[in-house]
Amino acid sequence: MTSAAAAFRRQGGRTACLLLHGFTATPEEMRFLGNHLHEQGFTVLAPCIAAHGTTPEDLARSSWQEWYDSAETAMRELHRDADQLVLVGQSMGALLALRLATELPQRVGRLALLAPAIRLSRW
Protein backbone atom coordinates (compact mmCIF):
# COMPACT_ATOMS: atom_id res chain seq x y z
CA MET A 1 0.00 0.00 0.00
CA THR A 2 1.34 3.43 -0.91
CA SER A 3 1.26 6.47 1.37
CA ALA A 4 -1.39 7.95 -0.93
CA ALA A 5 -3.59 4.97 -0.07
CA ALA A 6 -3.58 5.74 3.64
CA ALA A 7 -6.96 6.70 5.00
CA PHE A 8 -7.19 10.09 6.63
CA ARG A 9 -9.48 11.45 9.32
CA ARG A 10 -9.87 14.98 10.65
CA GLN A 11 -11.92 15.46 13.81
CA GLY A 12 -14.30 18.40 13.72
CA GLY A 13 -17.91 18.95 14.66
CA ARG A 14 -20.85 16.56 15.00
CA THR A 15 -21.63 16.71 11.27
CA ALA A 16 -19.33 14.27 9.51
CA CYS A 17 -18.41 13.75 5.87
CA LEU A 18 -17.45 10.36 4.46
CA LEU A 19 -15.33 10.89 1.34
CA LEU A 20 -15.26 7.95 -1.08
CA HIS A 21 -12.65 8.00 -3.84
CA GLY A 22 -13.01 6.66 -7.37
CA PHE A 23 -11.99 3.44 -9.12
CA THR A 24 -8.20 2.82 -9.13
CA ALA A 25 -7.75 5.92 -6.96
CA THR A 26 -6.85 6.50 -3.31
CA PRO A 27 -7.96 8.77 -0.45
CA GLU A 28 -5.29 11.24 -1.57
CA GLU A 29 -7.57 12.43 -4.39
CA MET A 30 -10.07 13.52 -1.70
CA ARG A 31 -7.55 15.28 0.55
CA PHE A 32 -8.02 18.83 -0.80
CA LEU A 33 -11.79 18.61 -0.37
CA GLY A 34 -11.42 16.90 3.01
CA ASN A 35 -9.10 19.61 4.31
CA HIS A 36 -11.51 22.31 3.13
CA LEU A 37 -14.50 20.62 4.77
CA HIS A 38 -12.53 20.22 8.00
CA GLU A 39 -11.66 23.93 7.95
CA GLN A 40 -15.42 24.57 7.76
CA GLY A 41 -15.92 22.56 10.97
CA PHE A 42 -16.83 19.12 9.65
CA THR A 43 -15.39 15.83 10.84
CA VAL A 44 -13.95 14.08 7.78
CA LEU A 45 -13.04 10.48 7.01
CA ALA A 46 -11.59 9.30 3.69
CA PRO A 47 -11.00 5.54 3.79
CA CYS A 48 -9.08 3.52 1.27
CA ILE A 49 -11.63 1.34 -0.51
CA ALA A 50 -10.74 -2.36 -0.49
CA ALA A 51 -8.05 -3.47 -2.99
CA HIS A 52 -7.24 0.11 -4.01
CA GLY A 53 -3.82 1.64 -3.47
CA THR A 54 -2.00 -1.67 -3.79
CA THR A 55 -1.46 -3.50 -7.10
CA PRO A 56 -3.48 -3.98 -10.27
CA GLU A 57 -3.57 -7.69 -9.47
CA ASP A 58 -5.21 -7.03 -6.08
CA LEU A 59 -7.80 -4.86 -7.76
CA ALA A 60 -8.48 -7.49 -10.45
CA ARG A 61 -9.13 -10.13 -7.75
CA SER A 62 -11.53 -7.93 -5.82
CA SER A 63 -15.26 -7.41 -6.21
CA TRP A 64 -17.62 -4.49 -5.90
CA GLN A 65 -19.06 -6.19 -2.80
CA GLU A 66 -15.66 -5.88 -1.09
CA TRP A 67 -15.51 -2.22 -2.09
CA TYR A 68 -19.01 -1.67 -0.72
CA ASP A 69 -18.22 -3.51 2.52
CA SER A 70 -15.20 -1.30 3.16
CA ALA A 71 -17.26 1.84 2.50
CA GLU A 72 -20.02 0.60 4.81
CA THR A 73 -17.51 -0.19 7.56
CA ALA A 74 -16.09 3.33 7.30
CA MET A 75 -19.59 4.83 7.37
CA ARG A 76 -20.51 2.90 10.51
CA GLU A 77 -17.28 4.00 12.20
CA LEU A 78 -17.89 7.64 11.34
CA HIS A 79 -21.57 7.52 12.28
CA ARG A 80 -20.72 6.58 15.89
CA ASP A 81 -19.33 10.08 16.51
CA ALA A 82 -21.73 12.13 14.37
CA ASP A 83 -25.22 13.56 14.67
CA GLN A 84 -25.48 13.96 10.91
CA LEU A 85 -23.64 12.15 8.14
CA VAL A 86 -22.86 13.47 4.66
CA LEU A 87 -21.70 11.01 1.98
CA VAL A 88 -19.45 12.45 -0.71
CA GLY A 89 -18.43 10.13 -3.52
CA GLN A 90 -16.44 10.61 -6.68
CA SER A 91 -17.02 8.42 -9.74
CA MET A 92 -17.18 4.83 -8.43
CA GLY A 93 -17.24 6.28 -4.90
CA ALA A 94 -20.45 8.08 -5.88
CA LEU A 95 -22.02 4.73 -6.77
CA LEU A 96 -20.96 3.32 -3.40
CA ALA A 97 -22.44 6.39 -1.71
CA LEU A 98 -25.72 5.92 -3.59
CA ARG A 99 -25.94 2.30 -2.49
CA LEU A 100 -25.13 3.20 1.13
CA ALA A 101 -27.86 5.85 1.07
CA THR A 102 -30.31 3.34 -0.38
CA GLU A 103 -29.42 0.51 2.00
CA LEU A 104 -29.04 2.63 5.17
CA PRO A 105 -31.17 5.77 4.62
CA GLN A 106 -31.66 6.38 8.35
CA ARG A 107 -27.91 7.05 8.69
CA VAL A 108 -27.46 9.45 5.76
CA GLY A 109 -28.37 13.13 6.11
CA ARG A 110 -26.98 14.41 2.82
CA LEU A 111 -25.49 13.01 -0.37
CA ALA A 112 -23.03 14.69 -2.76
CA LEU A 113 -22.15 12.88 -5.99
CA LEU A 114 -19.08 14.05 -7.90
CA ALA A 115 -18.93 12.78 -11.49
CA PRO A 116 -20.92 9.60 -10.76
CA ALA A 117 -20.10 6.70 -13.06
CA ILE A 118 -23.72 5.85 -13.81
CA ARG A 119 -22.98 3.95 -17.00
CA LEU A 120 -19.72 2.47 -18.19
CA SER A 121 -19.03 1.25 -21.68
CA ARG A 122 -17.55 -2.19 -22.19
CA TRP A 123 -13.80 -2.44 -21.91
mmCIF file of N, CA and C in Angstrom:
data_model
loop_
_atom_site.group_PDB
_atom_site.id
_atom_site.type_symbol
_atom_site.label_atom_id
_atom_site.label_comp_id
_atom_site.label_asym_id
_atom_site.label_seq_id
_atom_site.Cartn_x
_atom_site.Cartn_y
_atom_site.Cartn_z
ATOM 1 N N MET A 1 0.849 -1.172 0.000
ATOM 2 C CA MET A 1 0.000 0.000 0.000
ATOM 3 C C MET A 1 0.898 1.241 0.000
ATOM 4 N N THR A 2 0.561 2.193 -0.830
ATOM 5 C CA THR A 2 1.338 3.430 -0.910
ATOM 6 C C THR A 2 0.874 4.416 0.156
ATOM 7 N N SER A 3 1.666 5.451 0.389
ATOM 8 C CA SER A 3 1.259 6.468 1.368
ATOM 9 C C SER A 3 0.008 7.197 0.900
ATOM 10 N N ALA A 4 -0.183 7.317 -0.405
ATOM 11 C CA ALA A 4 -1.391 7.952 -0.932
ATOM 12 C C ALA A 4 -2.637 7.141 -0.599
ATOM 13 N N ALA A 5 -2.449 5.847 -0.349
ATOM 14 C CA ALA A 5 -3.585 4.972 -0.067
ATOM 15 C C ALA A 5 -4.022 5.026 1.385
ATOM 16 N N ALA A 6 -3.240 5.682 2.224
ATOM 17 C CA ALA A 6 -3.583 5.736 3.640
ATOM 18 C C ALA A 6 -4.849 6.546 3.858
ATOM 19 N N ALA A 7 -5.749 5.975 4.633
ATOM 20 C CA ALA A 7 -6.963 6.695 4.996
ATOM 21 C C ALA A 7 -6.579 7.928 5.803
ATOM 22 N N PHE A 8 -7.424 8.955 5.750
ATOM 23 C CA PHE A 8 -7.190 10.091 6.633
ATOM 24 C C PHE A 8 -8.498 10.499 7.298
ATOM 25 N N ARG A 9 -8.347 11.000 8.517
ATOM 26 C CA ARG A 9 -9.479 11.454 9.316
ATOM 27 C C ARG A 9 -9.106 12.770 9.980
ATOM 28 N N ARG A 10 -10.044 13.692 9.981
ATOM 29 C CA ARG A 10 -9.868 14.976 10.653
ATOM 30 C C ARG A 10 -11.080 15.178 11.560
ATOM 31 N N GLN A 11 -10.831 15.297 12.849
ATOM 32 C CA GLN A 11 -11.919 15.463 13.809
ATOM 33 C C GLN A 11 -12.387 16.912 13.810
ATOM 34 N N GLY A 12 -13.683 17.078 13.695
ATOM 35 C CA GLY A 12 -14.298 18.405 13.724
ATOM 36 C C GLY A 12 -15.577 18.334 14.525
ATOM 37 N N GLY A 13 -16.629 18.907 13.971
ATOM 38 C CA GLY A 13 -17.912 18.949 14.660
ATOM 39 C C GLY A 13 -18.707 17.662 14.537
ATOM 40 N N ARG A 14 -19.969 17.726 14.961
ATOM 41 C CA ARG A 14 -20.845 16.555 15.004
ATOM 42 C C ARG A 14 -21.488 16.237 13.653
ATOM 43 N N THR A 15 -21.248 17.066 12.628
ATOM 44 C CA THR A 15 -21.634 16.708 11.266
ATOM 45 C C THR A 15 -20.381 16.169 10.596
ATOM 46 N N ALA A 16 -20.498 14.952 10.058
ATOM 47 C CA ALA A 16 -19.326 14.271 9.508
ATOM 48 C C ALA A 16 -19.520 13.975 8.025
ATOM 49 N N CYS A 17 -18.419 14.023 7.301
ATOM 50 C CA CYS A 17 -18.411 13.749 5.866
ATOM 51 C C CYS A 17 -17.562 12.511 5.591
ATOM 52 N N LEU A 18 -18.167 11.540 4.927
ATOM 53 C CA LEU A 18 -17.452 10.361 4.461
ATOM 54 C C LEU A 18 -17.102 10.597 3.002
ATOM 55 N N LEU A 19 -15.805 10.621 2.691
ATOM 56 C CA LEU A 19 -15.329 10.892 1.339
ATOM 57 C C LEU A 19 -14.874 9.594 0.689
ATOM 58 N N LEU A 20 -15.545 9.212 -0.392
ATOM 59 C CA LEU A 20 -15.257 7.945 -1.076
ATOM 60 C C LEU A 20 -14.626 8.224 -2.436
ATOM 61 N N HIS A 21 -13.399 7.764 -2.610
ATOM 62 C CA HIS A 21 -12.651 8.005 -3.843
ATOM 63 C C HIS A 21 -13.156 7.126 -4.986
ATOM 64 N N GLY A 22 -12.607 7.380 -6.178
ATOM 65 C CA GLY A 22 -13.013 6.658 -7.372
ATOM 66 C C GLY A 22 -12.221 5.377 -7.625
ATOM 67 N N PHE A 23 -12.606 4.702 -8.691
ATOM 68 C CA PHE A 23 -11.993 3.442 -9.117
ATOM 69 C C PHE A 23 -10.524 3.668 -9.461
ATOM 70 N N THR A 24 -9.661 2.810 -8.985
ATOM 71 C CA THR A 24 -8.198 2.821 -9.126
ATOM 72 C C THR A 24 -7.534 3.984 -8.389
ATOM 73 N N ALA A 25 -8.301 4.754 -7.653
ATOM 74 C CA ALA A 25 -7.752 5.925 -6.960
ATOM 75 C C ALA A 25 -7.487 5.606 -5.494
ATOM 76 N N THR A 26 -7.161 6.632 -4.732
ATOM 77 C CA THR A 26 -6.853 6.497 -3.310
ATOM 78 C C THR A 26 -7.466 7.670 -2.551
ATOM 79 N N PRO A 27 -7.445 7.635 -1.229
ATOM 80 C CA PRO A 27 -7.960 8.766 -0.451
ATOM 81 C C PRO A 27 -7.255 10.089 -0.771
ATOM 82 N N GLU A 28 -6.040 10.020 -1.270
ATOM 83 C CA GLU A 28 -5.288 11.239 -1.572
ATOM 84 C C GLU A 28 -6.055 12.161 -2.515
ATOM 85 N N GLU A 29 -6.815 11.588 -3.454
ATOM 86 C CA GLU A 29 -7.568 12.433 -4.386
ATOM 87 C C GLU A 29 -8.673 13.216 -3.682
ATOM 88 N N MET A 30 -9.018 12.832 -2.456
ATOM 89 C CA MET A 30 -10.069 13.522 -1.701
ATOM 90 C C MET A 30 -9.491 14.467 -0.644
ATOM 91 N N ARG A 31 -8.181 14.519 -0.534
ATOM 92 C CA ARG A 31 -7.547 15.283 0.553
ATOM 93 C C ARG A 31 -7.853 16.782 0.486
ATOM 94 N N PHE A 32 -7.757 17.391 -0.682
ATOM 95 C CA PHE A 32 -8.016 18.826 -0.800
ATOM 96 C C PHE A 32 -9.429 19.156 -0.317
ATOM 97 N N LEU A 33 -10.411 18.399 -0.803
ATOM 98 C CA LEU A 33 -11.793 18.607 -0.371
ATOM 99 C C LEU A 33 -11.944 18.327 1.118
ATOM 100 N N GLY A 34 -11.334 17.250 1.592
ATOM 101 C CA GLY A 34 -11.419 16.903 3.009
ATOM 102 C C GLY A 34 -10.844 17.984 3.902
ATOM 103 N N ASN A 35 -9.703 18.535 3.520
ATOM 104 C CA ASN A 35 -9.101 19.613 4.310
ATOM 105 C C ASN A 35 -10.002 20.841 4.333
ATOM 106 N N HIS A 36 -10.592 21.160 3.196
ATOM 107 C CA HIS A 36 -11.505 22.313 3.126
ATOM 108 C C HIS A 36 -12.739 22.095 4.017
ATOM 109 N N LEU A 37 -13.331 20.905 3.934
ATOM 110 C CA LEU A 37 -14.500 20.618 4.770
ATOM 111 C C LEU A 37 -14.152 20.668 6.256
ATOM 112 N N HIS A 38 -12.968 20.170 6.601
ATOM 113 C CA HIS A 38 -12.532 20.220 7.997
ATOM 114 C C HIS A 38 -12.361 21.664 8.458
ATOM 115 N N GLU A 39 -11.808 22.507 7.613
ATOM 116 C CA GLU A 39 -11.665 23.931 7.950
ATOM 117 C C GLU A 39 -13.015 24.592 8.189
ATOM 118 N N GLN A 40 -14.064 24.044 7.580
ATOM 119 C CA GLN A 40 -15.418 24.574 7.764
ATOM 120 C C GLN A 40 -16.093 23.993 9.008
ATOM 121 N N GLY A 41 -15.404 23.094 9.713
ATOM 122 C CA GLY A 41 -15.917 22.563 10.971
ATOM 123 C C GLY A 41 -16.428 21.136 10.925
ATOM 124 N N PHE A 42 -16.349 20.490 9.784
ATOM 125 C CA PHE A 42 -16.828 19.120 9.651
ATOM 126 C C PHE A 42 -15.784 18.112 10.130
ATOM 127 N N THR A 43 -16.244 16.989 10.663
ATOM 128 C CA THR A 43 -15.389 15.828 10.839
ATOM 129 C C THR A 43 -15.322 15.138 9.484
ATOM 130 N N VAL A 44 -14.155 14.664 9.106
ATOM 131 C CA VAL A 44 -13.955 14.081 7.778
ATOM 132 C C VAL A 44 -13.251 12.739 7.905
ATOM 133 N N LEU A 45 -13.717 11.767 7.138
ATOM 134 C CA LEU A 45 -13.039 10.479 7.011
ATOM 135 C C LEU A 45 -12.984 10.106 5.541
ATOM 136 N N ALA A 46 -11.781 9.790 5.060
ATOM 137 C CA ALA A 46 -11.588 9.303 3.692
ATOM 138 C C ALA A 46 -10.870 7.961 3.788
ATOM 139 N N PRO A 47 -11.620 6.865 3.704
ATOM 140 C CA PRO A 47 -11.004 5.537 3.791
ATOM 141 C C PRO A 47 -10.407 5.127 2.451
ATOM 142 N N CYS A 48 -9.548 4.138 2.503
ATOM 143 C CA CYS A 48 -9.082 3.518 1.266
ATOM 144 C C CYS A 48 -10.022 2.346 0.980
ATOM 145 N N ILE A 49 -10.689 2.396 -0.140
ATOM 146 C CA ILE A 49 -11.626 1.344 -0.514
ATOM 147 C C ILE A 49 -10.840 0.055 -0.794
ATOM 148 N N ALA A 50 -11.400 -1.048 -0.384
ATOM 149 C CA ALA A 50 -10.744 -2.361 -0.495
ATOM 150 C C ALA A 50 -10.091 -2.566 -1.853
ATOM 151 N N ALA A 51 -8.854 -3.087 -1.822
ATOM 152 C CA ALA A 51 -8.054 -3.467 -2.989
ATOM 153 C C ALA A 51 -7.537 -2.282 -3.796
ATOM 154 N N HIS A 52 -7.773 -1.076 -3.350
ATOM 155 C CA HIS A 52 -7.240 0.112 -4.012
ATOM 156 C C HIS A 52 -5.951 0.523 -3.311
ATOM 157 N N GLY A 53 -5.068 1.159 -4.051
ATOM 158 C CA GLY A 53 -3.823 1.639 -3.467
ATOM 159 C C GLY A 53 -2.776 0.557 -3.295
ATOM 160 N N THR A 54 -3.000 -0.601 -3.892
ATOM 161 C CA THR A 54 -1.998 -1.670 -3.795
ATOM 162 C C THR A 54 -1.489 -1.996 -5.196
ATOM 163 N N THR A 55 -1.927 -3.097 -5.770
ATOM 164 C CA THR A 55 -1.459 -3.498 -7.098
ATOM 165 C C THR A 55 -2.647 -3.719 -8.026
ATOM 166 N N PRO A 56 -2.406 -3.661 -9.330
ATOM 167 C CA PRO A 56 -3.482 -3.976 -10.270
ATOM 168 C C PRO A 56 -4.016 -5.402 -10.079
ATOM 169 N N GLU A 57 -3.144 -6.299 -9.686
ATOM 170 C CA GLU A 57 -3.566 -7.687 -9.466
ATOM 171 C C GLU A 57 -4.547 -7.793 -8.289
ATOM 172 N N ASP A 58 -4.266 -7.054 -7.216
ATOM 173 C CA ASP A 58 -5.207 -7.032 -6.082
ATOM 174 C C ASP A 58 -6.570 -6.520 -6.519
ATOM 175 N N LEU A 59 -6.550 -5.456 -7.290
ATOM 176 C CA LEU A 59 -7.803 -4.864 -7.762
ATOM 177 C C LEU A 59 -8.566 -5.834 -8.658
ATOM 178 N N ALA A 60 -7.852 -6.534 -9.530
ATOM 179 C CA ALA A 60 -8.480 -7.486 -10.446
ATOM 180 C C ALA A 60 -9.126 -8.654 -9.700
ATOM 181 N N ARG A 61 -8.586 -9.017 -8.540
ATOM 182 C CA ARG A 61 -9.133 -10.125 -7.752
ATOM 183 C C ARG A 61 -10.267 -9.698 -6.825
ATOM 184 N N SER A 62 -10.516 -8.423 -6.759
ATOM 185 C CA SER A 62 -11.531 -7.929 -5.819
ATOM 186 C C SER A 62 -12.887 -7.788 -6.506
ATOM 187 N N SER A 63 -13.904 -7.558 -5.685
ATOM 188 C CA SER A 63 -15.262 -7.408 -6.210
ATOM 189 C C SER A 63 -15.884 -6.119 -5.691
ATOM 190 N N TRP A 64 -16.937 -5.700 -6.356
ATOM 191 C CA TRP A 64 -17.621 -4.493 -5.901
ATOM 192 C C TRP A 64 -18.195 -4.693 -4.503
ATOM 193 N N GLN A 65 -18.527 -5.930 -4.148
ATOM 194 C CA GLN A 65 -19.062 -6.186 -2.802
ATOM 195 C C GLN A 65 -18.002 -5.877 -1.736
ATOM 196 N N GLU A 66 -16.747 -6.212 -2.022
ATOM 197 C CA GLU A 66 -15.665 -5.881 -1.092
ATOM 198 C C GLU A 66 -15.498 -4.365 -0.981
ATOM 199 N N TRP A 67 -15.624 -3.675 -2.107
ATOM 200 C CA TRP A 67 -15.508 -2.219 -2.087
ATOM 201 C C TRP A 67 -16.645 -1.638 -1.242
ATOM 202 N N TYR A 68 -17.850 -2.148 -1.473
ATOM 203 C CA TYR A 68 -19.010 -1.672 -0.718
ATOM 204 C C TYR A 68 -18.841 -1.958 0.776
ATOM 205 N N ASP A 69 -18.400 -3.154 1.110
ATOM 206 C CA ASP A 69 -18.217 -3.512 2.522
ATOM 207 C C ASP A 69 -17.239 -2.563 3.211
ATOM 208 N N SER A 70 -16.164 -2.202 2.529
ATOM 209 C CA SER A 70 -15.199 -1.296 3.163
ATOM 210 C C SER A 70 -15.790 0.102 3.330
ATOM 211 N N ALA A 71 -16.591 0.540 2.375
ATOM 212 C CA ALA A 71 -17.259 1.845 2.504
ATOM 213 C C ALA A 71 -18.280 1.818 3.640
ATOM 214 N N GLU A 72 -19.029 0.727 3.737
ATOM 215 C CA GLU A 72 -20.023 0.599 4.808
ATOM 216 C C GLU A 72 -19.351 0.570 6.186
ATOM 217 N N THR A 73 -18.251 -0.145 6.301
ATOM 218 C CA THR A 73 -17.508 -0.191 7.563
ATOM 219 C C THR A 73 -17.055 1.208 7.966
ATOM 220 N N ALA A 74 -16.532 1.966 7.013
ATOM 221 C CA ALA A 74 -16.088 3.335 7.300
ATOM 222 C C ALA A 74 -17.273 4.210 7.702
ATOM 223 N N MET A 75 -18.411 4.036 7.033
ATOM 224 C CA MET A 75 -19.588 4.826 7.366
ATOM 225 C C MET A 75 -20.062 4.537 8.785
ATOM 226 N N ARG A 76 -20.090 3.268 9.151
ATOM 227 C CA ARG A 76 -20.514 2.901 10.509
ATOM 228 C C ARG A 76 -19.563 3.474 11.562
ATOM 229 N N GLU A 77 -18.268 3.431 11.284
ATOM 230 C CA GLU A 77 -17.280 4.003 12.205
ATOM 231 C C GLU A 77 -17.515 5.501 12.389
ATOM 232 N N LEU A 78 -17.706 6.196 11.289
ATOM 233 C CA LEU A 78 -17.892 7.637 11.336
ATOM 234 C C LEU A 78 -19.214 8.012 11.994
ATOM 235 N N HIS A 79 -20.237 7.222 11.749
ATOM 236 C CA HIS A 79 -21.572 7.517 12.280
ATOM 237 C C HIS A 79 -21.610 7.478 13.807
ATOM 238 N N ARG A 80 -20.742 6.680 14.427
ATOM 239 C CA ARG A 80 -20.724 6.579 15.895
ATOM 240 C C ARG A 80 -20.475 7.923 16.564
ATOM 241 N N ASP A 81 -19.717 8.795 15.915
ATOM 242 C CA ASP A 81 -19.333 10.077 16.508
ATOM 243 C C ASP A 81 -20.046 11.269 15.879
ATOM 244 N N ALA A 82 -21.097 11.029 15.112
ATOM 245 C CA ALA A 82 -21.730 12.125 14.375
ATOM 246 C C ALA A 82 -23.235 12.171 14.609
ATOM 247 N N ASP A 83 -23.767 13.385 14.618
ATOM 248 C CA ASP A 83 -25.218 13.564 14.666
ATOM 249 C C ASP A 83 -25.812 13.501 13.261
ATOM 250 N N GLN A 84 -25.041 13.972 12.298
ATOM 251 C CA GLN A 84 -25.484 13.964 10.909
ATOM 252 C C GLN A 84 -24.331 13.497 10.026
ATOM 253 N N LEU A 85 -24.657 12.702 9.021
ATOM 254 C CA LEU A 85 -23.641 12.151 8.137
ATOM 255 C C LEU A 85 -23.898 12.585 6.702
ATOM 256 N N VAL A 86 -22.833 13.063 6.066
ATOM 257 C CA VAL A 86 -22.865 13.469 4.660
ATOM 258 C C VAL A 86 -21.968 12.503 3.893
ATOM 259 N N LEU A 87 -22.500 11.888 2.843
ATOM 260 C CA LEU A 87 -21.701 11.013 1.981
ATOM 261 C C LEU A 87 -21.287 11.799 0.751
ATOM 262 N N VAL A 88 -19.986 11.783 0.466
ATOM 263 C CA VAL A 88 -19.449 12.454 -0.708
ATOM 264 C C VAL A 88 -18.668 11.407 -1.493
ATOM 265 N N GLY A 89 -19.108 11.137 -2.714
ATOM 266 C CA GLY A 89 -18.433 10.128 -3.516
ATOM 267 C C GLY A 89 -18.069 10.652 -4.884
ATOM 268 N N GLN A 90 -16.888 10.232 -5.344
ATOM 269 C CA GLN A 90 -16.436 10.605 -6.677
ATOM 270 C C GLN A 90 -16.408 9.383 -7.572
ATOM 271 N N SER A 91 -17.026 9.482 -8.746
ATOM 272 C CA SER A 91 -17.024 8.422 -9.741
ATOM 273 C C SER A 91 -17.549 7.118 -9.129
ATOM 274 N N MET A 92 -16.731 6.088 -9.045
ATOM 275 C CA MET A 92 -17.181 4.834 -8.428
ATOM 276 C C MET A 92 -17.585 5.063 -6.971
ATOM 277 N N GLY A 93 -16.880 5.953 -6.283
ATOM 278 C CA GLY A 93 -17.238 6.277 -4.904
ATOM 279 C C GLY A 93 -18.640 6.850 -4.802
ATOM 280 N N ALA A 94 -19.080 7.554 -5.848
ATOM 281 C CA ALA A 94 -20.448 8.081 -5.881
ATOM 282 C C ALA A 94 -21.456 6.939 -5.949
ATOM 283 N N LEU A 95 -21.125 5.887 -6.697
ATOM 284 C CA LEU A 95 -22.021 4.727 -6.768
ATOM 285 C C LEU A 95 -22.097 4.018 -5.424
ATOM 286 N N LEU A 96 -20.960 3.910 -4.743
ATOM 287 C CA LEU A 96 -20.965 3.317 -3.403
ATOM 288 C C LEU A 96 -21.799 4.167 -2.452
ATOM 289 N N ALA A 97 -21.660 5.485 -2.557
ATOM 290 C CA ALA A 97 -22.443 6.393 -1.706
ATOM 291 C C ALA A 97 -23.938 6.241 -1.975
ATOM 292 N N LEU A 98 -24.308 6.120 -3.248
ATOM 293 C CA LEU A 98 -25.723 5.917 -3.589
ATOM 294 C C LEU A 98 -26.267 4.630 -2.968
ATOM 295 N N ARG A 99 -25.490 3.579 -3.063
ATOM 296 C CA ARG A 99 -25.945 2.303 -2.490
ATOM 297 C C ARG A 99 -26.033 2.398 -0.965
ATOM 298 N N LEU A 100 -25.066 3.023 -0.321
ATOM 299 C CA LEU A 100 -25.131 3.203 1.129
ATOM 300 C C LEU A 100 -26.389 3.984 1.512
ATOM 301 N N ALA A 101 -26.676 5.036 0.772
ATOM 302 C CA ALA A 101 -27.855 5.854 1.066
ATOM 303 C C ALA A 101 -29.148 5.071 0.850
ATOM 304 N N THR A 102 -29.137 4.166 -0.105
ATOM 305 C CA THR A 102 -30.309 3.336 -0.379
ATOM 306 C C THR A 102 -30.477 2.249 0.674
ATOM 307 N N GLU A 103 -29.374 1.625 1.049
ATOM 308 C CA GLU A 103 -29.422 0.513 2.004
ATOM 309 C C GLU A 103 -29.589 0.980 3.448
ATOM 310 N N LEU A 104 -29.035 2.137 3.780
ATOM 311 C CA LEU A 104 -29.042 2.627 5.167
ATOM 312 C C LEU A 104 -29.519 4.087 5.222
ATOM 313 N N PRO A 105 -30.720 4.374 4.730
ATOM 314 C CA PRO A 105 -31.172 5.767 4.624
ATOM 315 C C PRO A 105 -31.275 6.490 5.970
ATOM 316 N N GLN A 106 -31.519 5.755 7.033
ATOM 317 C CA GLN A 106 -31.659 6.381 8.346
ATOM 318 C C GLN A 106 -30.339 6.969 8.841
ATOM 319 N N ARG A 107 -29.224 6.577 8.253
ATOM 320 C CA ARG A 107 -27.907 7.054 8.691
ATOM 321 C C ARG A 107 -27.384 8.224 7.856
ATOM 322 N N VAL A 108 -27.999 8.474 6.707
ATOM 323 C CA VAL A 108 -27.463 9.451 5.765
ATOM 324 C C VAL A 108 -28.314 10.719 5.774
ATOM 325 N N GLY A 109 -27.667 11.852 6.103
ATOM 326 C CA GLY A 109 -28.372 13.127 6.108
ATOM 327 C C GLY A 109 -28.312 13.841 4.770
ATOM 328 N N ARG A 110 -27.195 13.738 4.096
ATOM 329 C CA ARG A 110 -26.983 14.409 2.816
ATOM 330 C C ARG A 110 -26.129 13.517 1.922
ATOM 331 N N LEU A 111 -26.207 13.796 0.627
ATOM 332 C CA LEU A 111 -25.492 13.010 -0.366
ATOM 333 C C LEU A 111 -24.955 13.956 -1.429
ATOM 334 N N ALA A 112 -23.646 13.889 -1.700
ATOM 335 C CA ALA A 112 -23.025 14.691 -2.759
ATOM 336 C C ALA A 112 -22.319 13.740 -3.711
ATOM 337 N N LEU A 113 -22.712 13.770 -4.973
ATOM 338 C CA LEU A 113 -22.152 12.879 -5.990
ATOM 339 C C LEU A 113 -21.302 13.690 -6.956
ATOM 340 N N LEU A 114 -20.027 13.353 -7.039
ATOM 341 C CA LEU A 114 -19.085 14.052 -7.901
ATOM 342 C C LEU A 114 -18.742 13.163 -9.086
ATOM 343 N N ALA A 115 -19.188 13.542 -10.262
ATOM 344 C CA ALA A 115 -18.931 12.781 -11.489
ATOM 345 C C ALA A 115 -19.296 11.310 -11.321
ATOM 346 N N PRO A 116 -20.555 11.011 -10.962
ATOM 347 C CA PRO A 116 -20.921 9.602 -10.759
ATOM 348 C C PRO A 116 -20.809 8.800 -12.045
ATOM 349 N N ALA A 117 -20.276 7.599 -11.922
ATOM 350 C CA ALA A 117 -20.101 6.696 -13.063
ATOM 351 C C ALA A 117 -21.381 5.886 -13.228
ATOM 352 N N ILE A 118 -22.419 6.504 -13.710
ATOM 353 C CA ILE A 118 -23.718 5.850 -13.808
ATOM 354 C C ILE A 118 -23.716 4.743 -14.854
ATOM 355 N N ARG A 119 -23.034 4.974 -15.967
ATOM 356 C CA ARG A 119 -22.983 3.953 -17.004
ATOM 357 C C ARG A 119 -21.581 3.883 -17.568
ATOM 358 N N LEU A 120 -21.048 2.677 -17.626
ATOM 359 C CA LEU A 120 -19.722 2.471 -18.188
ATOM 360 C C LEU A 120 -19.828 1.654 -19.469
ATOM 361 N N SER A 121 -19.043 2.033 -20.459
ATOM 362 C CA SER A 121 -19.027 1.246 -21.682
ATOM 363 C C SER A 121 -18.195 -0.003 -21.454
ATOM 364 N N ARG A 122 -18.352 -0.972 -22.316
ATOM 365 C CA ARG A 122 -17.552 -2.192 -22.192
ATOM 366 C C ARG A 122 -16.090 -1.874 -22.444
ATOM 367 N N TRP A 123 -15.230 -2.656 -21.758
ATOM 368 C CA TRP A 123 -13.800 -2.439 -21.913
ATOM 369 C C TRP A 123 -13.433 -2.905 -23.277
#
